[in-house]
Coordinates of C-alpha atoms and ligand atoms in Angstrom, one line a residue:
X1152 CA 106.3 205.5 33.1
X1153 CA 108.2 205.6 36.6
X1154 CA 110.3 202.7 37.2
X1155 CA 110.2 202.1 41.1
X1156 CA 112.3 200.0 44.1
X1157 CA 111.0 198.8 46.8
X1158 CA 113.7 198.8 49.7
X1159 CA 112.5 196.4 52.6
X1160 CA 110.0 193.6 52.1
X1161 CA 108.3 193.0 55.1
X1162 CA 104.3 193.9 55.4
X1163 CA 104.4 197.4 53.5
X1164 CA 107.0 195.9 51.1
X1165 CA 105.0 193.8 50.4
X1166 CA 101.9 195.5 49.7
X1167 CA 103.5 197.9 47.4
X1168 CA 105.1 195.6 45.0
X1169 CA 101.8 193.5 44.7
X1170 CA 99.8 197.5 44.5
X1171 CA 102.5 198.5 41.5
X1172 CA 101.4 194.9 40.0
X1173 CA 97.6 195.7 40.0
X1174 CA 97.1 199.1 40.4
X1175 CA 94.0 200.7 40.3
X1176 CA 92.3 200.7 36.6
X1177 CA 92.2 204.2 35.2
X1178 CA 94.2 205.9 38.1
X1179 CA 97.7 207.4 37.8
X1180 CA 99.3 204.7 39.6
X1181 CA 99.4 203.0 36.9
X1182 CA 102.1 204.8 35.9
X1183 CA 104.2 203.7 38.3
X1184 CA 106.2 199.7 37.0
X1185 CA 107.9 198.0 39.8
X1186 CA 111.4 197.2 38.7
X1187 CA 112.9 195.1 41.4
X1188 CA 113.2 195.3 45.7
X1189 CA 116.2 195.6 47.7
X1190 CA 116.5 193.2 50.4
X1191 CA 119.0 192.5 53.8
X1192 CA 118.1 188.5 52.8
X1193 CA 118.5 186.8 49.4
X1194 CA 115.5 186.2 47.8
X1195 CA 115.6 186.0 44.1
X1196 CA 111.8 186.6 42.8
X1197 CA 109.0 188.1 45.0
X1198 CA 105.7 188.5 43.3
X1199 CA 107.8 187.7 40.0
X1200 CA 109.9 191.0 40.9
X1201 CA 113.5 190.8 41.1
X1202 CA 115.3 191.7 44.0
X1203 CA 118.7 194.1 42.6
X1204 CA 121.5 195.7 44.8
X1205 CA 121.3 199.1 45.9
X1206 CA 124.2 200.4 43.8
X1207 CA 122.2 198.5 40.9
X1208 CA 119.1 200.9 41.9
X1209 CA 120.9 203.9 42.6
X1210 CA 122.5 203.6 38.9
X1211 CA 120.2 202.2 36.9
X1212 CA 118.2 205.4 34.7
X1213 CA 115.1 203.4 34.4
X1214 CA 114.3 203.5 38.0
X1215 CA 113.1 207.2 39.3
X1216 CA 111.5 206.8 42.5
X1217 CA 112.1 204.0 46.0
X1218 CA 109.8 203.3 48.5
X1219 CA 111.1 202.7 51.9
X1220 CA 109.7 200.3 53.6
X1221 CA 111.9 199.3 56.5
X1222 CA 112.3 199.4 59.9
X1223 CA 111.6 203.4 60.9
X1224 CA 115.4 203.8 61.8
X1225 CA 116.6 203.0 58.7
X1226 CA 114.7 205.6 56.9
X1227 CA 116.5 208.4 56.8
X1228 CA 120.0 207.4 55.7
X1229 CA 117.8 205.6 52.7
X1230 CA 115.9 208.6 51.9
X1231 CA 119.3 210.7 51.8
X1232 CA 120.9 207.8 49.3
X1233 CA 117.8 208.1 47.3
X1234 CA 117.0 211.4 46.7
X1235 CA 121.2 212.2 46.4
X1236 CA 120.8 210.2 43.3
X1237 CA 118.2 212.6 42.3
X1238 CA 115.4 210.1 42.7
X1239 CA 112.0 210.3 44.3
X1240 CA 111.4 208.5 47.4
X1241 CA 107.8 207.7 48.7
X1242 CA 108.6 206.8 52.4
X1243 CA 106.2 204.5 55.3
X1244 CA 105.7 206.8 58.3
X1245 CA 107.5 208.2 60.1
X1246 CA 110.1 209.6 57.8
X1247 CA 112.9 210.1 60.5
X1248 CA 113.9 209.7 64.1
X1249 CA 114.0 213.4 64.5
X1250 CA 112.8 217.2 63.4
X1251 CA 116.1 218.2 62.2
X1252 CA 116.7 215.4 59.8
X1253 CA 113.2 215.5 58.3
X1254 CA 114.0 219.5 57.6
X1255 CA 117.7 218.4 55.8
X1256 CA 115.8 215.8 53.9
X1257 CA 113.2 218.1 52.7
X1258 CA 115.5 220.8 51.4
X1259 CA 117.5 218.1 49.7
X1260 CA 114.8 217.2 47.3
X1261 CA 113.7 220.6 47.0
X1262 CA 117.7 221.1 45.6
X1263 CA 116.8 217.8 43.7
X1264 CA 113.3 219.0 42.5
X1265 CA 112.4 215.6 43.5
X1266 CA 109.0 214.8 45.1
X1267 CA 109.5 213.4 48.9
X1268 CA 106.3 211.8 50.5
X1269 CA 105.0 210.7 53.4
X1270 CA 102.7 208.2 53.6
X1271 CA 99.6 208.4 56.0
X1272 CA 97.1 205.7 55.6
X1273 CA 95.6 206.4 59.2
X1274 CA 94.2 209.8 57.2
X1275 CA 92.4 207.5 54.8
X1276 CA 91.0 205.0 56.8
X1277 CA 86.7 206.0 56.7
X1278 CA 86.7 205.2 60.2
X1279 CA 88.5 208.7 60.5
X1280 CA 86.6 210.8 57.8
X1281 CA 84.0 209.4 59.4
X1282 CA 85.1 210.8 62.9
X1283 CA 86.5 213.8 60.9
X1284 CA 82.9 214.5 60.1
X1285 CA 81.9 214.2 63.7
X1286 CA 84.2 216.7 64.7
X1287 CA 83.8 218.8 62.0
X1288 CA 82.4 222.8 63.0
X1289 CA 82.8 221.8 66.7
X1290 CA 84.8 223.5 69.6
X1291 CA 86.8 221.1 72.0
X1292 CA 86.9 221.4 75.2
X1293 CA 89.0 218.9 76.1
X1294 CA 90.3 215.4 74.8
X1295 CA 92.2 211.6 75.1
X1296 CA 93.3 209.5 72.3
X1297 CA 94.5 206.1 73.9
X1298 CA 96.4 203.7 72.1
X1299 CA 97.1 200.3 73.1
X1300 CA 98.9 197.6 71.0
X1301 CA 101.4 194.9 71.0
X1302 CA 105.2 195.2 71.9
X1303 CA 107.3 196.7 68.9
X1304 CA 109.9 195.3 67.0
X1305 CA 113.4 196.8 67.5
X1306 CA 114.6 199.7 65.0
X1307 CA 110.4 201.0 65.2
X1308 CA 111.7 203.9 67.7
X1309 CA 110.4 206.1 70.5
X1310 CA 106.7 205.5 71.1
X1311 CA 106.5 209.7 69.7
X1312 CA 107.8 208.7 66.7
X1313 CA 106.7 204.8 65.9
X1314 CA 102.8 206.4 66.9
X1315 CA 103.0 209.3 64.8
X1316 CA 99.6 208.2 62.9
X1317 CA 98.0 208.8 66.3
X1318 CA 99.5 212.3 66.8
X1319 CA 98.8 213.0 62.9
X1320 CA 94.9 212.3 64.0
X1321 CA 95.2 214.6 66.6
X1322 CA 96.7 217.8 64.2
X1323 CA 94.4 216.6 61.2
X1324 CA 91.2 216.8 63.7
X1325 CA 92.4 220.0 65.9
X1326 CA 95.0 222.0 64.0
X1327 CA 99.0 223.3 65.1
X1328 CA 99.1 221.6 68.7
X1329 CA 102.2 222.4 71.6
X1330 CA 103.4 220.1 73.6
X1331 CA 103.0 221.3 78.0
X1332 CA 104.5 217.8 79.7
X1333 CA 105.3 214.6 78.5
X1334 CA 106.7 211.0 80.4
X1335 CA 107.5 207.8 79.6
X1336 CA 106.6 204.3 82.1
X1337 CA 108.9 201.5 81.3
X1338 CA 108.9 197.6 82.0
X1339 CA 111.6 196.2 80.0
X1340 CA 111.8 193.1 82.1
X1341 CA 107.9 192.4 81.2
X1342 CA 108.2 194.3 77.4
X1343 CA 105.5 197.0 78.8
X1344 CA 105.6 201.2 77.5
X1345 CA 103.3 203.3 78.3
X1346 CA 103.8 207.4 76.8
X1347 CA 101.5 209.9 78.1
X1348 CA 101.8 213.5 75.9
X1349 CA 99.8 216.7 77.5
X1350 CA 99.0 218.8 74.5
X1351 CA 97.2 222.4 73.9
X1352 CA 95.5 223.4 71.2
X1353 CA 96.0 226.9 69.7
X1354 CA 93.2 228.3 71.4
X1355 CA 95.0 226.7 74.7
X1356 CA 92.2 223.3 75.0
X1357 CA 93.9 220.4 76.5
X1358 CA 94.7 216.8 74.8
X1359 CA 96.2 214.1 76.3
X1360 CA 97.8 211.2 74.0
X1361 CA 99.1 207.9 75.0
X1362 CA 100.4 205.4 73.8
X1363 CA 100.7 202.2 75.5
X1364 CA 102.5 198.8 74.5
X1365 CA 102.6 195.2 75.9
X1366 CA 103.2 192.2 74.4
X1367 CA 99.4 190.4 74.3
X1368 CA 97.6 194.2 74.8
X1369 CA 94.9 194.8 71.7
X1370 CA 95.3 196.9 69.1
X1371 CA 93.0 199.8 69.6
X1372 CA 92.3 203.2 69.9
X1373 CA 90.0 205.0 72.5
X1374 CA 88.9 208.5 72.6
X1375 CA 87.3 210.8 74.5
X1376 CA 86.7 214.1 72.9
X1377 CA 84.4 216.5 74.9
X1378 CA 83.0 219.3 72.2
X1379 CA 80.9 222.2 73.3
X1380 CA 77.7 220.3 72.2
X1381 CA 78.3 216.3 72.5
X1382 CA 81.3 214.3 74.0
X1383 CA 82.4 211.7 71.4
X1384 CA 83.8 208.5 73.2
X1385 CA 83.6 206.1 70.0
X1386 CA 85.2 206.2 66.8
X1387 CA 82.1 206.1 64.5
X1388 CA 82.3 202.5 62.8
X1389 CA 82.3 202.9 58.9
X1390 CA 82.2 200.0 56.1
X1391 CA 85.6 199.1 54.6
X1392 CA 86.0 201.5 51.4
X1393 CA 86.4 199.8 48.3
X1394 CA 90.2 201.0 47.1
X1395 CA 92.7 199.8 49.7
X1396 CA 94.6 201.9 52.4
X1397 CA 97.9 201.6 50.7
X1398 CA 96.7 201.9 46.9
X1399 CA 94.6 204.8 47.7
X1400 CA 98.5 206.6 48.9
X1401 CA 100.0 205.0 46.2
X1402 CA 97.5 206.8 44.1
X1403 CA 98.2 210.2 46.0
X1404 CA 102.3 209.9 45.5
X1405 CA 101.8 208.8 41.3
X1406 CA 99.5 212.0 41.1
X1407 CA 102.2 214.1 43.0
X1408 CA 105.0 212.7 40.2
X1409 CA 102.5 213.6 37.8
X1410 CA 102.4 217.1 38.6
X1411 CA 98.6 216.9 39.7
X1412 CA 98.4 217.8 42.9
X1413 CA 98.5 221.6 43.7
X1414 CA 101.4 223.2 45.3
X1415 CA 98.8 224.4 47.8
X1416 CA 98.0 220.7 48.9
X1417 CA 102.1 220.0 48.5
X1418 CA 102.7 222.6 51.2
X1419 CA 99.8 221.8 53.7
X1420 CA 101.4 217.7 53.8
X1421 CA 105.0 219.3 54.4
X1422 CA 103.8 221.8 56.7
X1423 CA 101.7 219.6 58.7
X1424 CA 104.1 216.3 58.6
X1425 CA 106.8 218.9 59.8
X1426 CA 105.0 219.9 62.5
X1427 CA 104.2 216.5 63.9
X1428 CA 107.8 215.5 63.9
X1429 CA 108.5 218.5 65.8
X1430 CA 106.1 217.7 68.0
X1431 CA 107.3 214.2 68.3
X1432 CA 110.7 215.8 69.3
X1433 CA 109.7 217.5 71.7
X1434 CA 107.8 214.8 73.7
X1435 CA 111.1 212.7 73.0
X1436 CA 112.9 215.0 74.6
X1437 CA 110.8 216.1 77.8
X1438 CA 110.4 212.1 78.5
X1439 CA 113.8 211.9 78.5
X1440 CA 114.7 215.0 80.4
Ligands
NAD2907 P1 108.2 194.7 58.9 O1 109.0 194.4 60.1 O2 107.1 193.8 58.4 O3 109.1 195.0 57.7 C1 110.3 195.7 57.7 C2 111.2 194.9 56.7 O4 112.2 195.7 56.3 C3 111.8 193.6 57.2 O5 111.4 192.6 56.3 C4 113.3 193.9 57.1 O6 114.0 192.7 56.9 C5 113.4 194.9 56.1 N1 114.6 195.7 56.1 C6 115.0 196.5 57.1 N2 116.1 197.1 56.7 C7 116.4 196.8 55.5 C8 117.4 197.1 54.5 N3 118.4 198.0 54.9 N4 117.4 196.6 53.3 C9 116.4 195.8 53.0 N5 115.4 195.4 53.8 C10 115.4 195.9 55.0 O7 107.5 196.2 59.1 P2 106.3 196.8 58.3 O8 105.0 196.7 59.1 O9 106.3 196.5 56.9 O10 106.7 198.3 58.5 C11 107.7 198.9 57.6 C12 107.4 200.4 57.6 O11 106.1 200.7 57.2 C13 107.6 201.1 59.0 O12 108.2 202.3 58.9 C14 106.1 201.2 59.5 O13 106.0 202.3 60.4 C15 105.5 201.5 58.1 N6 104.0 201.3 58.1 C16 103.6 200.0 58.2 C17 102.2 199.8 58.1 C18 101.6 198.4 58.1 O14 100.4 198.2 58.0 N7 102.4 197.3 58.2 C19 101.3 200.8 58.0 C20 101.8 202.1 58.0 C21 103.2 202.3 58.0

């Protein structure tokens, strides 16, 4: 069995403590036994899990793995505690603020033979194998993915980073990407953001990204990719699938601890999570340039 913390209980926290609880009959996580959460509040029980102090996790040799579920600035400096105590860290998108650290903190668990991973429910949502399937054997011409939704939260980041499941679409659906121009529109006064990326695909197609945020603004995604055959404007509505979002990742890390998934598949996640934060970078840094 791995014993497990849960640093940060707010919605993902949440979910993974009551996911480790119930876990999916007959799948490896149930290998996984919650063992307690660290929280900035006091809050005794959660769920009937205790919460324990970080120096009380870090010690403890019945606990081999945290998930970090905070706010995204926070991530890094718990993922370096973590894995420096030679434990495995399962970590809400988007690992860090920044390329650079994401490289450091990869190499450290490699030095740690530790598994580090990413989660990325947007990739298992069947909304997107269903769009997956659309796209699939298709050449694109040219393309938009527009995301509106609400105001964030401080500590979520820069709209590159916070919207990373968006630009992970993107990669997923059209491969290694590069970024040509990127800006960012701000209203603090009235809470409004608004990011617009110009990406190239490797065979030089354009994609444009935003990412725009207002208090009141819905949460939704529209697209507008144009293939040599059809233009796809809707993301093709699917039925819920039957094993949740976060239980179906849950299941993906306990099989990576269990040695089960291929160092083939291992090095495709790193390779492409890498490249999105490098990507996120560099729109960072052309907005702000
Ligand atoms: P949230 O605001 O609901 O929760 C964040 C929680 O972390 C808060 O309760 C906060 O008090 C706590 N926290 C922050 N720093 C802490 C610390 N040092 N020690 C203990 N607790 C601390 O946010 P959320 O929606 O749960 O998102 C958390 C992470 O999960 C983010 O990185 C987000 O990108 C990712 N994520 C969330 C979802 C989702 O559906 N909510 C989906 C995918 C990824």
């Amino acid at each position: 069995m791995f014993g497990a913390v849960v640093v940060g209980l707010g919605t993902a926290g949440w979910v993974r403590i009551r996911d480790m609880l119930t876990p999916q009959p007959g799948s490896p996580a149930e290998k996984l036994a919650v063992k307690g959460f660290i929280s900035r509040r006091s809050l005794n029980t959660h769920q009937g899990v205790s919460q324990i102090s970080m120096e009380e996790a870090l010690s403890r040799e019945d606990i081999h793995l945290a998930f970090i579920c905070t706010e995204n600035d926070t991530h890094e400096e718990s993922i370096r505690t973590f894995l420096q105590a030679g434990k495995h860290v399962c970590v809400e998108y988007p690992m860090t603020m920044s390329y650079k650290a994401a490289l450091e903190l990869w190499d450290l668990a490699q030095k740690k033979e530790v598994i580090l991973h990413e989660e990325h429910i947007e990739l298992l949502t069947e909304d997107f194998k269903e769009l997956k399937k659309v796209a699939e054997g298709k050449v694109l011409q040219e393309g938009t993915l527009h995301f509106t939704g609400g105001a964030l939260k401080p500590g979520f980041g820069f709209p590159a980073f916070s919207g990373i499941a968006r630009l992970t679409w993107l990669v997923d659906l059209f491969g290694q990407l590069s970024v040509t121009e990127a800006s960012l529109e701000e209203d603090s006064a009235n809470s409004y953001s608004k990011m617009t990326a110009k990406l190239l695909t490797s065979d030089n197609r354009p994609l444009t990204w935003v990412e725009e945020r207002q208090t009141g603004l819905p949460r939704e995604k529209k697209i507008n990719f144009v293939f040599d055959s059809c233009t796809v404007t809707q993301i093709p509505p699917a039925p819920r699938g039957t094993v949740g979002l976060f239980m179906q990742d849950l299941i993906h890390f306990s099989a990576k601890l269990l040695g089960q998934v291929s160092p083939k598949e291992l090095q495709r996640e790193k390779v492409r999570i890498l490249h999105c934060l490098e990507l996120a970078d560099r729109i960072q840094q052309l907005c702000q340039s």
